[in-house]
Coordinates of C-alpha atoms and ligand atoms in Angstrom, one line a residue:
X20 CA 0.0 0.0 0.0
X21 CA 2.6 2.6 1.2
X22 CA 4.4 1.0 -2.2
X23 CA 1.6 1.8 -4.1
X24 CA 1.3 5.3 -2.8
X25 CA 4.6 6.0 -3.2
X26 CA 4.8 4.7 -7.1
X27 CA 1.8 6.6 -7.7
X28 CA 3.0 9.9 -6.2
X29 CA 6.3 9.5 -8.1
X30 CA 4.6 9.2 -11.4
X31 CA 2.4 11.6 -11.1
X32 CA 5.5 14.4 -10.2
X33 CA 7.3 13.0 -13.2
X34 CA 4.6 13.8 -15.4
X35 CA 3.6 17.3 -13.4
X36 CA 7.4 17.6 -14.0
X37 CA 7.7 17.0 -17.8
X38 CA 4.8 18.5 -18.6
X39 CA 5.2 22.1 -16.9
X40 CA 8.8 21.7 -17.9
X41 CA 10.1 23.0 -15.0
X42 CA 13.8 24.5 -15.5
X43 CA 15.9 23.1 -12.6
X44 CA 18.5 25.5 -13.0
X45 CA 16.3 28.2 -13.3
X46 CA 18.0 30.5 -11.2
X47 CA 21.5 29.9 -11.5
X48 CA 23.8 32.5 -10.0
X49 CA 27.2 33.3 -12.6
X50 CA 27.4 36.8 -11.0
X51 CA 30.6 37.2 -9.7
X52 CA 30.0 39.0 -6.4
X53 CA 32.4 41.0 -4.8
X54 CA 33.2 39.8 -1.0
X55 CA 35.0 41.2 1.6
X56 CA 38.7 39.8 2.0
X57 CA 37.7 39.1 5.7
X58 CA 35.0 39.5 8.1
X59 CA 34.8 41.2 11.5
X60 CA 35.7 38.5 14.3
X61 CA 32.5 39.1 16.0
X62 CA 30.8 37.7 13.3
X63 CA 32.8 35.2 12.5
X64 CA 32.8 33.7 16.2
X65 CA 29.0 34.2 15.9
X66 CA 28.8 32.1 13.2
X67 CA 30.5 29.3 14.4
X68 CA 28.3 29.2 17.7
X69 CA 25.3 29.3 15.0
X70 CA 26.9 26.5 12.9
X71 CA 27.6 24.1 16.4
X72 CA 23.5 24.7 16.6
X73 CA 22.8 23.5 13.3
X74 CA 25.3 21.0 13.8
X75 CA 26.3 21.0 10.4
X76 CA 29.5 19.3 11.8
X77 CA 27.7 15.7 12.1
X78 CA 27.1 15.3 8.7
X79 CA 29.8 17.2 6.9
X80 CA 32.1 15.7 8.4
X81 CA 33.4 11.8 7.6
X82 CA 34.7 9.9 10.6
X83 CA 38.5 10.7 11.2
X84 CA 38.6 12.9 7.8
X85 CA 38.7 16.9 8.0
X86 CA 36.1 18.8 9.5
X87 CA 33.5 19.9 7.1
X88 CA 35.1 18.1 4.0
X89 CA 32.2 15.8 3.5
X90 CA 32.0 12.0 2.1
X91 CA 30.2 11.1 5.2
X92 CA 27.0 8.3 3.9
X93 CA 24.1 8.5 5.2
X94 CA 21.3 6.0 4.5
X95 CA 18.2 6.8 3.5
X96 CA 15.4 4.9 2.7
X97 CA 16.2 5.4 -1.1
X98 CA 19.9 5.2 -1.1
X99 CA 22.6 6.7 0.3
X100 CA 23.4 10.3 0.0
X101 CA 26.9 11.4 0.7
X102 CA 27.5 14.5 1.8
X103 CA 29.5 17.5 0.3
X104 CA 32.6 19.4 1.3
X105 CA 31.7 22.8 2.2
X106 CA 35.1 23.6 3.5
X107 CA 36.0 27.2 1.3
X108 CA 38.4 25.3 -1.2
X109 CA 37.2 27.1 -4.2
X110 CA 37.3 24.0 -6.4
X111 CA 36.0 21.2 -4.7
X112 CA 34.0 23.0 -1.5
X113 CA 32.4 26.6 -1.7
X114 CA 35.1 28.6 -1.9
X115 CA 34.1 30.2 -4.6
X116 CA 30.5 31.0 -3.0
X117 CA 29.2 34.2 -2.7
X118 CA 27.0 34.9 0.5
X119 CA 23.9 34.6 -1.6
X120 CA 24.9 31.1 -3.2
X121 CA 25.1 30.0 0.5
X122 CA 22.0 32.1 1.6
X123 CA 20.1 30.1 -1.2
X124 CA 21.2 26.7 -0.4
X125 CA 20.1 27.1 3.4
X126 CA 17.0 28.9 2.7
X127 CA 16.1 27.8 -0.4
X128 CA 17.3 24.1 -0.8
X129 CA 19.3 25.2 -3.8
X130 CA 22.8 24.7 -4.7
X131 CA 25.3 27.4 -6.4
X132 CA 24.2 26.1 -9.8
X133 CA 20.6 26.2 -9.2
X134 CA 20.2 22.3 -8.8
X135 CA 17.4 21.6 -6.1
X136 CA 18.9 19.6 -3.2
X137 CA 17.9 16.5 -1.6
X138 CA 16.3 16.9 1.9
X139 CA 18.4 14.9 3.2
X140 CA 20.0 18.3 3.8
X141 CA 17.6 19.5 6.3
X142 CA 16.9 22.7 4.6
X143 CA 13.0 22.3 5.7
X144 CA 14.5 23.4 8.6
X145 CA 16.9 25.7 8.1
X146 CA 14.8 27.7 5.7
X147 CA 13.5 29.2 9.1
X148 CA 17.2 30.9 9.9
X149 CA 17.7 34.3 9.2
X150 CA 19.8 36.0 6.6
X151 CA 22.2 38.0 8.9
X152 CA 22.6 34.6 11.1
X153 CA 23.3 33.0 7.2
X154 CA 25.4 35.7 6.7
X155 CA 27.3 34.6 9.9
X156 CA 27.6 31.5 8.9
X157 CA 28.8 32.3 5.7
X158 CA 31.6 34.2 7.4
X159 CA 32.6 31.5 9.8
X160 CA 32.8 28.9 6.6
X161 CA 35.1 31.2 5.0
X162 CA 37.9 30.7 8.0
X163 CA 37.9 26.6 8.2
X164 CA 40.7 25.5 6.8
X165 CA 40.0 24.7 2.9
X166 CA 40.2 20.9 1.9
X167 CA 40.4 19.5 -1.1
X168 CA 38.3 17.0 -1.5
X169 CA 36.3 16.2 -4.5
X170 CA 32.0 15.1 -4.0
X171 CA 31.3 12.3 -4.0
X172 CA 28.3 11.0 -6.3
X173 CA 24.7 9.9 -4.4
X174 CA 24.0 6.4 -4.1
X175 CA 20.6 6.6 -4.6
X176 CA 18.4 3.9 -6.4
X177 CA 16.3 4.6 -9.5
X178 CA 14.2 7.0 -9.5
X179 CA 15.3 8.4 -6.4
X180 CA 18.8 9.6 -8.2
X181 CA 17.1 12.1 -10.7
X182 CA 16.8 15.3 -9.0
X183 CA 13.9 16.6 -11.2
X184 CA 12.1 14.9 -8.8
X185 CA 12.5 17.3 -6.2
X186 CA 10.4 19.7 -7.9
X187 CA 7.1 17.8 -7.2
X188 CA 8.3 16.7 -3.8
X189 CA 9.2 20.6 -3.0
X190 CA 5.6 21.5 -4.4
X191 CA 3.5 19.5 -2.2
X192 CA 6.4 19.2 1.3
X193 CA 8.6 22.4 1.0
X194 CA 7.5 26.0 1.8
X195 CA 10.7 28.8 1.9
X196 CA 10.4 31.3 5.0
X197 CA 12.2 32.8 7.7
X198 CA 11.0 32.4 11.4
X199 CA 8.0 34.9 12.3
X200 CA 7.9 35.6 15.7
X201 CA 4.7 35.3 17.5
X202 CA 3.6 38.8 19.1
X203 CA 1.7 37.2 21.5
X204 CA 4.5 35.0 22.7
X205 CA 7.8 35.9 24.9
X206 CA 11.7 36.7 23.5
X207 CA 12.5 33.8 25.2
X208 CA 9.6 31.3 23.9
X209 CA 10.2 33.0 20.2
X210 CA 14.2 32.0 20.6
X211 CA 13.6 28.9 21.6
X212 CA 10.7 28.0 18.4
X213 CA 13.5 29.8 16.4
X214 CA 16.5 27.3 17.3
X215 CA 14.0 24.1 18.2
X216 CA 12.4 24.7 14.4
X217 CA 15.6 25.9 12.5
X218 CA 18.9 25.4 13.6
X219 CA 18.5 22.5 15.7
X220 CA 16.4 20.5 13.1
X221 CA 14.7 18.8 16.1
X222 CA 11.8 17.6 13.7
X223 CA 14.5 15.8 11.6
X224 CA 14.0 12.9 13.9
X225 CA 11.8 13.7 16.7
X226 CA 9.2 13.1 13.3
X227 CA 7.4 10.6 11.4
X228 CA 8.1 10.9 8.3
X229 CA 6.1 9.8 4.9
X230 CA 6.8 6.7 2.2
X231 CA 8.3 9.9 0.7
X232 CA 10.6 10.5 3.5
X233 CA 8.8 13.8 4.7
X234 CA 8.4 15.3 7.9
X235 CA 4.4 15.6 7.9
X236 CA 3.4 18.6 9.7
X237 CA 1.1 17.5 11.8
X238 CA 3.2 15.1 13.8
X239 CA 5.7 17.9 14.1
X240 CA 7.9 17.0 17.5
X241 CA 5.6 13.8 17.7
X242 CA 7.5 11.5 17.8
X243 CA 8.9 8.7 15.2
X244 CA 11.0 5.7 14.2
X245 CA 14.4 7.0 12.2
X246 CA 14.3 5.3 8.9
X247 CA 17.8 3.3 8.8
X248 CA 19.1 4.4 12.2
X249 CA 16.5 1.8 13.4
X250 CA 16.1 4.1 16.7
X251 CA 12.7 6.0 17.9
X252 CA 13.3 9.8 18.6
X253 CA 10.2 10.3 21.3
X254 CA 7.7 13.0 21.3
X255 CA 8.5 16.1 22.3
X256 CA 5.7 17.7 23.0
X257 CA 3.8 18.6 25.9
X258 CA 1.7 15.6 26.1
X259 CA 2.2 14.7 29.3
X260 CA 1.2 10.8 28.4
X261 CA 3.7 10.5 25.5
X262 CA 5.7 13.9 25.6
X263 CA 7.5 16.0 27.8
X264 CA 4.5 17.2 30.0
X265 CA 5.7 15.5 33.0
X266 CA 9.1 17.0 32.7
X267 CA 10.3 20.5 34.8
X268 CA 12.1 22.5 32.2
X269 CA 14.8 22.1 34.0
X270 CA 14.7 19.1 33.6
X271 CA 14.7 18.8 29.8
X272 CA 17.2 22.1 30.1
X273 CA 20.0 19.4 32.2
X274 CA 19.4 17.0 29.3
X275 CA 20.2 19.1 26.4
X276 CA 23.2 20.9 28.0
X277 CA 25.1 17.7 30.0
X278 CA 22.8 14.6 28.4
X279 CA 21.9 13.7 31.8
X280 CA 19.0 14.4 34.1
X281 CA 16.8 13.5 37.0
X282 CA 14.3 11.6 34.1
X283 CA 17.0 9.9 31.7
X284 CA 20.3 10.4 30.2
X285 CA 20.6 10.6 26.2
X286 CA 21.8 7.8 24.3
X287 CA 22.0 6.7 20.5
X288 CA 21.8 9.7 18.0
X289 CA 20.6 12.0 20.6
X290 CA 23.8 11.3 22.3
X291 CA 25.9 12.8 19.7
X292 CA 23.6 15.9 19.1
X293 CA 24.6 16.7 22.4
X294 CA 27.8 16.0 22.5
X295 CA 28.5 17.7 19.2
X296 CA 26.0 20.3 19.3
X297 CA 23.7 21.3 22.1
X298 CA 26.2 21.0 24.8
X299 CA 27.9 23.9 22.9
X300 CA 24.7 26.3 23.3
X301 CA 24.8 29.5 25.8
X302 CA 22.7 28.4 28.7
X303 CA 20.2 31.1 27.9
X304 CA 19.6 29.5 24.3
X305 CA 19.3 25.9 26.2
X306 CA 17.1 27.6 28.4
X307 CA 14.7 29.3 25.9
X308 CA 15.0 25.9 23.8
X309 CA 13.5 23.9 26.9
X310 CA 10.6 26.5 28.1
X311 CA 9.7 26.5 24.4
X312 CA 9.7 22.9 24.3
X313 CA 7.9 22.8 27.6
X314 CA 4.8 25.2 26.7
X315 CA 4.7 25.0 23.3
X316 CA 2.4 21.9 22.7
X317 CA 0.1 22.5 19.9
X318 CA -2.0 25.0 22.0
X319 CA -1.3 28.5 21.5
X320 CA -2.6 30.7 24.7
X321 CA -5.2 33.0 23.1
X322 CA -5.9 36.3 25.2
X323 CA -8.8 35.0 26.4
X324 CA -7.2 31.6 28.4
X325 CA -4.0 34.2 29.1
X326 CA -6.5 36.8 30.9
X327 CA -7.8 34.2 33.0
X328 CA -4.8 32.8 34.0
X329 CA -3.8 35.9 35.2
X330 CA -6.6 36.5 37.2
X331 CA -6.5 32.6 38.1
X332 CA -3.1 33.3 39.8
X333 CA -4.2 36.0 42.2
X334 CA -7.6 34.8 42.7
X335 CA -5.3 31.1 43.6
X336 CA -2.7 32.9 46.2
X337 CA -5.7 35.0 47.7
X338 CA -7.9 31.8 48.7
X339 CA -6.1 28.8 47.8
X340 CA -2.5 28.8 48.4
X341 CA -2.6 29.0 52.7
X342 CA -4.0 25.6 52.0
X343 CA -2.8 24.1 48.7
X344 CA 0.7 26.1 48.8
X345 CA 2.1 28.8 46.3
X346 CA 3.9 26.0 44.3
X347 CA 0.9 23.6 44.3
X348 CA 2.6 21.4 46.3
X349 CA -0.1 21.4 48.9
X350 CA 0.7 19.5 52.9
X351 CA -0.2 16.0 52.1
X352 CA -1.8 14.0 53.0
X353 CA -4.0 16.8 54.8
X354 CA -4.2 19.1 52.0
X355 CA -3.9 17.2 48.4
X356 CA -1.1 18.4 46.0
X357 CA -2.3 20.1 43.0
X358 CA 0.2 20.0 40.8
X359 CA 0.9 16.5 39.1
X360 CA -2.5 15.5 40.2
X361 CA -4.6 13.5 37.8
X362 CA -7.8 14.5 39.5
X363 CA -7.1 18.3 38.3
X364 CA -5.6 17.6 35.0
X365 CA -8.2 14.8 33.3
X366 CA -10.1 15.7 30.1
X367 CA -13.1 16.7 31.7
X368 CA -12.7 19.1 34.5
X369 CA -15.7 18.4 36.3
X370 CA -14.7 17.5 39.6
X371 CA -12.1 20.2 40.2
X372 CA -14.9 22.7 38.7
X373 CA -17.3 21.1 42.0
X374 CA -14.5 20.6 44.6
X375 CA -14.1 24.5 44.1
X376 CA -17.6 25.1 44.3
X377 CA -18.6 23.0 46.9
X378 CA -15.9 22.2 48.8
X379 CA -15.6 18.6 50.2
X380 CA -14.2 16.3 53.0
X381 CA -12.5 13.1 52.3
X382 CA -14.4 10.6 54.2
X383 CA -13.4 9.7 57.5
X384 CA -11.9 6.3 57.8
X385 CA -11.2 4.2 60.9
X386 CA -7.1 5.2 60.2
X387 CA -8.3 9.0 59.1
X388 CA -11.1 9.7 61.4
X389 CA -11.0 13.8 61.4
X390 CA -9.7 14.5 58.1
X391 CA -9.6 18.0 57.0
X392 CA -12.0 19.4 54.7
X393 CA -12.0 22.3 52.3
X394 CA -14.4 24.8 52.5
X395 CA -17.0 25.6 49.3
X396 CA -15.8 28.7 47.2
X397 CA -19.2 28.6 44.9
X398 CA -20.8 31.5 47.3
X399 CA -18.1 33.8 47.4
X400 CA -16.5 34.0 44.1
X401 CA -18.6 33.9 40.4
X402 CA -18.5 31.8 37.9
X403 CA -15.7 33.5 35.5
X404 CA -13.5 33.1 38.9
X405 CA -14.1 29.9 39.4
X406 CA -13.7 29.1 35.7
X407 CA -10.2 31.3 35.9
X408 CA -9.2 29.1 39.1
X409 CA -10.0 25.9 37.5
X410 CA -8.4 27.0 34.1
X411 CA -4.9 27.9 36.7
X412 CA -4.8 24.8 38.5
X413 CA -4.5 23.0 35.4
X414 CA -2.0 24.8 33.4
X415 CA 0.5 25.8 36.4
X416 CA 3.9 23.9 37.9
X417 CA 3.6 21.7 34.9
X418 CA 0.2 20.8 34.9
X419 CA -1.1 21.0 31.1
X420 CA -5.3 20.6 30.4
X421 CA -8.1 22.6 28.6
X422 CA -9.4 26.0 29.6
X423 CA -12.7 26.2 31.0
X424 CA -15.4 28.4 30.4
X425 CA -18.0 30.5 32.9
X426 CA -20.4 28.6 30.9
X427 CA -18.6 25.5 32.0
X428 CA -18.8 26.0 35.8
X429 CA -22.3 27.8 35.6
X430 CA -23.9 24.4 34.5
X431 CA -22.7 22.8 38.0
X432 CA -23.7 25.8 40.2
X433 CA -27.0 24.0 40.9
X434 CA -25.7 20.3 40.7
X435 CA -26.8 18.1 43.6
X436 CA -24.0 17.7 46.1
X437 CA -24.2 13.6 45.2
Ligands
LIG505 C1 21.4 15.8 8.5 C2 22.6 16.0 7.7 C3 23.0 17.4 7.4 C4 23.2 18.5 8.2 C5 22.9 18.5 9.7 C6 23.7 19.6 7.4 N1 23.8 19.2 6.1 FE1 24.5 20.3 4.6 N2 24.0 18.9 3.3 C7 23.6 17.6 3.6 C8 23.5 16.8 2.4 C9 23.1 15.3 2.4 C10 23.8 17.6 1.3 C11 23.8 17.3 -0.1 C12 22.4 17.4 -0.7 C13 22.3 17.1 -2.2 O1 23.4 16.8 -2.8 O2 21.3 17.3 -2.8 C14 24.1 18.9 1.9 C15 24.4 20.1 1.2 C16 24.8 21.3 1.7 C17 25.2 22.4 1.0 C18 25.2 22.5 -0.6 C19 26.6 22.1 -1.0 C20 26.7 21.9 -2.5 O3 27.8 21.7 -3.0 O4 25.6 22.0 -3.2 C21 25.6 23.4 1.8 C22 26.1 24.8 1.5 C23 25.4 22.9 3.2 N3 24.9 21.6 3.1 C24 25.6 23.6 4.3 C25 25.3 23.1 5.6 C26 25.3 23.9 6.8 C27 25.8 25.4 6.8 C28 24.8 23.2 7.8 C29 24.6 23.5 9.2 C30 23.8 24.7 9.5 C31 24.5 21.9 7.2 N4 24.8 21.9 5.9 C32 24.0 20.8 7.9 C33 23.4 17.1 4.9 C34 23.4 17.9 6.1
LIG506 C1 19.8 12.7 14.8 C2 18.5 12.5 15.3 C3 18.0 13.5 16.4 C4 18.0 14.8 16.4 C5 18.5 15.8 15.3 C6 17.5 15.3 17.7 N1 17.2 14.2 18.4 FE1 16.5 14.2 20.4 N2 16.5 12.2 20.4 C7 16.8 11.3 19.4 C8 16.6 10.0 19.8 C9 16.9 8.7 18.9 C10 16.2 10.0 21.1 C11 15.9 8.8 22.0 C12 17.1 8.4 22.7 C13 17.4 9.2 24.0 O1 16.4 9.3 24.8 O2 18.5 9.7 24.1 C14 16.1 11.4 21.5 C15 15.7 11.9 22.7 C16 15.5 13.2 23.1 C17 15.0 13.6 24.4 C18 14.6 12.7 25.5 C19 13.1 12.5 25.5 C20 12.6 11.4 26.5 O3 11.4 11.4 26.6 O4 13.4 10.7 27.0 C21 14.9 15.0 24.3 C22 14.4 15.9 25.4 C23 15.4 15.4 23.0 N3 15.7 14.3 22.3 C24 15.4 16.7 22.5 C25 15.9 17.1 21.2 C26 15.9 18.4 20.8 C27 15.5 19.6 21.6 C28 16.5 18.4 19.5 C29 16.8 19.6 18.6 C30 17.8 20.5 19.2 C31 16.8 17.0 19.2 N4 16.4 16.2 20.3 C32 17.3 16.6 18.0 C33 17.2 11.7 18.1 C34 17.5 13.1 17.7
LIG507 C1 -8.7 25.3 54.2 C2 -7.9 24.5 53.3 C3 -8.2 24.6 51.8 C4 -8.4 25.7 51.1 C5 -8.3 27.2 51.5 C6 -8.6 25.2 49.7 N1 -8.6 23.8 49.7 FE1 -8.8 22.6 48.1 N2 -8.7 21.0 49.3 C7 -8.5 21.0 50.6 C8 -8.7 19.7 51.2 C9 -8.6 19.2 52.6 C10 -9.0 18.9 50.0 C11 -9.3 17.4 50.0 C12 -10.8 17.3 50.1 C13 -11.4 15.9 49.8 O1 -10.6 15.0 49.7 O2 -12.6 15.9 49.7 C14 -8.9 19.7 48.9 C15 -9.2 19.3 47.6 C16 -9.1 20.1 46.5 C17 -9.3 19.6 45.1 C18 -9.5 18.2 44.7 C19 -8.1 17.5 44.6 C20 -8.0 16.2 45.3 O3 -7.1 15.4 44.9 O4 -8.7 15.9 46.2 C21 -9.2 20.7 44.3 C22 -9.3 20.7 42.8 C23 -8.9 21.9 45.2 N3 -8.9 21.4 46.5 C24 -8.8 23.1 44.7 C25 -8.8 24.2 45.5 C26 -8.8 25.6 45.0 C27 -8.8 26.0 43.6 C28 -8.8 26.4 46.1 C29 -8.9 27.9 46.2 C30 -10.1 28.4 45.6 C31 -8.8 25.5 47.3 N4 -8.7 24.2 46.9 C32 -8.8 26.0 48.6 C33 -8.2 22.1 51.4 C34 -8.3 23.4 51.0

């Protein structure tokens, strides 16, 4: 079936392909550029801090050969693609690359000749980085020692080794753009989706990817098997079932910078992304990285659920927290913890909604025989507090569940107590 599909898709771009004649060379770049004999150091050292966070290193880079000179394989479903030297020898790297040739390749999947590259390349990615962190980039490639070293040819099978292909699969999987910050989002969240997204090319495995070796974008940072590493990259996203929801960010922070942490240590591929790249990262990037990772989940805070989280928190610390603690922690087993509670963070939020309202007493037991109740807050506080509380409790010290509505809570004002 997944054969079938992928035959099927492959005609269909060789014909869309043949027919619309697409020019793969279309925008070749002969212009000879004039480039500035050397670049100012700050720039330079910013680019090689940009290029450890792509980690361009790990695949340009053949075990025990030169750094950046290429001829490293790597398997893909379809073949193997070797990778090229892109160490500034001007014959057989990119020496001889302007700033816009290597602008193009990152942003637009295209090499200095106009050929359309294969994806194995994570340019899907790295179309996402900006042109003065390119630019940096650029600059940092031009001080690497040059190597000569001529590419290699692809290994790839039939039909996989004719790149006209690429221009159906870039029609239906590619889009070009730079990051777009969210307004409505932090510095720090933004520079964390900026380096997760781009640079760090987290999707490139933590992805499934289709017969056609696409990362579909739906199951972005979902989770999936590595074709031909034969390891599973996990989800990362805030699921707290099959993601990272039960994890502190500092937690996920320790694990990216030192590949250790209270929940696991990193092993396999991820083991060399941190040795060879994330390790490498200012803590402040590791720590926008993780806080991204942590609240980004595929819910966006609209105003709305951010307004009444805000008034959640001071309505929480005003009549909650004496009992339930400013962390959530609460004093068990008299007063129940709230965060990492099920009871709070379950699909439906019925029974925190009523244990707010109404209040309630565990029963007493022959080992508990005074327990300590809590008192009923339906009286005193109306139903968009009690719908901001609710909507708090679940989405604070790590909690992660739906917002709920006044209309929610209203519809269990006049509940029967049992
Ligand atoms: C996951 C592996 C991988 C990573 C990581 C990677 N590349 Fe590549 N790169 C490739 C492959 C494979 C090709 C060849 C694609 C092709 O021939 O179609 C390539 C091609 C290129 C090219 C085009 C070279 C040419 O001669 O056409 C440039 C430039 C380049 N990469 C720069 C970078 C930079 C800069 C980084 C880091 C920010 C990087 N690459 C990270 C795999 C990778
Ligand atoms: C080359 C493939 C690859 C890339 C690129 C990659 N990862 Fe991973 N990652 C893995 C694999 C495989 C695992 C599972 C093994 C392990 O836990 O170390 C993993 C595990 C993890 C874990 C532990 C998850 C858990 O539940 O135990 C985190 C967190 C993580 N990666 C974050 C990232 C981030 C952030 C990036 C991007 C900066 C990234 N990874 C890039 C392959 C990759
Ligand atoms: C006087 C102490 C006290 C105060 C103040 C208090 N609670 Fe409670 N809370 C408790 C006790 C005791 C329980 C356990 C009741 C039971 O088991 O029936 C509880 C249970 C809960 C539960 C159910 C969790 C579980 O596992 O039993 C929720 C939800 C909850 N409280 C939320 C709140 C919120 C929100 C506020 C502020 C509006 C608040 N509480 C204020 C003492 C308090």
């Amino acid at each position: 079936m997944k054969r079938a599909l992928q035959i099927f898709l492959i005609v269909m771009v060789v014909a869309f392909a043949a027919t619309v004649g697409f020019g793969l060379r279309e925008d070749s770049n002969d212009a000879t550029v004039s480039q500035p004999a050397s670049y100012p150091a700050e720039q330079v050292t910013r680019g090689a801090y940009l290029a450890r966070a792509g980690d361009c290193m790990a695949c340009h880079t053949a075990r025990g050969q030169a750094a950046y000179a290429g001829g490293l394989a790597l398997p893909t479903p379809f073949g193997k693609v070797i990778t090229p030297n892109i160490t500034p020898d001007a014959e057989t790297g990119i020496g001889s690359w302007s700033a816009d040739d290597f602008w193009r390749a990152l942003h637009n999947g295209k090499s200095k000749d106009g050929s359309l590259l294969y994806p194995a390349f994570p340019y899907t990615n790295y179309t996402k980085v900006t042109r003065a962190d390119a630019d940096a980039m650029y600059a940092y490639f031009k001080t690497v020692p040059p190597v000569r070293r001529q590419n290699q040819a692809h290994q790839l099978r039939f039909p996989y080794n004719h790149r006209i292909l690429l221009v159906g699969w870039r029609m239906l999987y590619f889009r070009p753009g730079v990051y777009q910050p969210r307004a409505a989002q932090s510095a720090e969240w933004n520079r964390g989706a900026y380096l997760v997204q781009g640079l760090g090319h987290c999707s490139a495995c933590h992805s499934d990817r289709n017969a056609l070796g696409a990362v579909s974008s739906k199951a972005d940072l979902g989770g999936g098997l590595i074709p031909t590493m034969n390891w599973f990259a996990p989800s990362l996203t805030s699921d707290s079932e099959t993601g990272l929801g039960t994890w502190a960010p500092q937690e996920i922070a320790s694990l990216l910078k030192t590949g250790v942490s209270n929940r696991g240590t990193v092993f396999g591929p991820m083991a060399e992304v941190v040795a060879q790249s994330l390790q490498h990262l200012s803590d402040s990037d590791i720590d926008a990285m993780s806080g991204y990772l942590k609240a980004s989940s595929a819910k966006v805070l609209t105003p709305d659920v951010e307004a009444a989280l805000k008034l959640g928190a001071k309505l929480y610390q005003t009549h909650c927290a004496a009992c339930h603690q400013t962390g959530g922690e609460g004093a068990p087993p008299i007063y129940p913890p709230l965060a990492g509670n099920r009871a709070i963070t379950m699909p439906s939020a019925v029974n925190p909604i009523r244990m707010v309202l109404n209040g309630g007493f565990p029963p007493g037991t022959s080992a508990n025989p005074r327990p300590y109740g809590m008192p009923p807050f339906g009286p005193a506080l109306n139903d968009t507090e009690v719908a901001a509380l609710v909507t708090y409790i679940r989405n604070s010290w790590g909690n992660q569940a739906g917002a709920v509505s006044a209309h929610e809570v209203n519809q269990f004002r006049g509940a029967p107590l049992d």
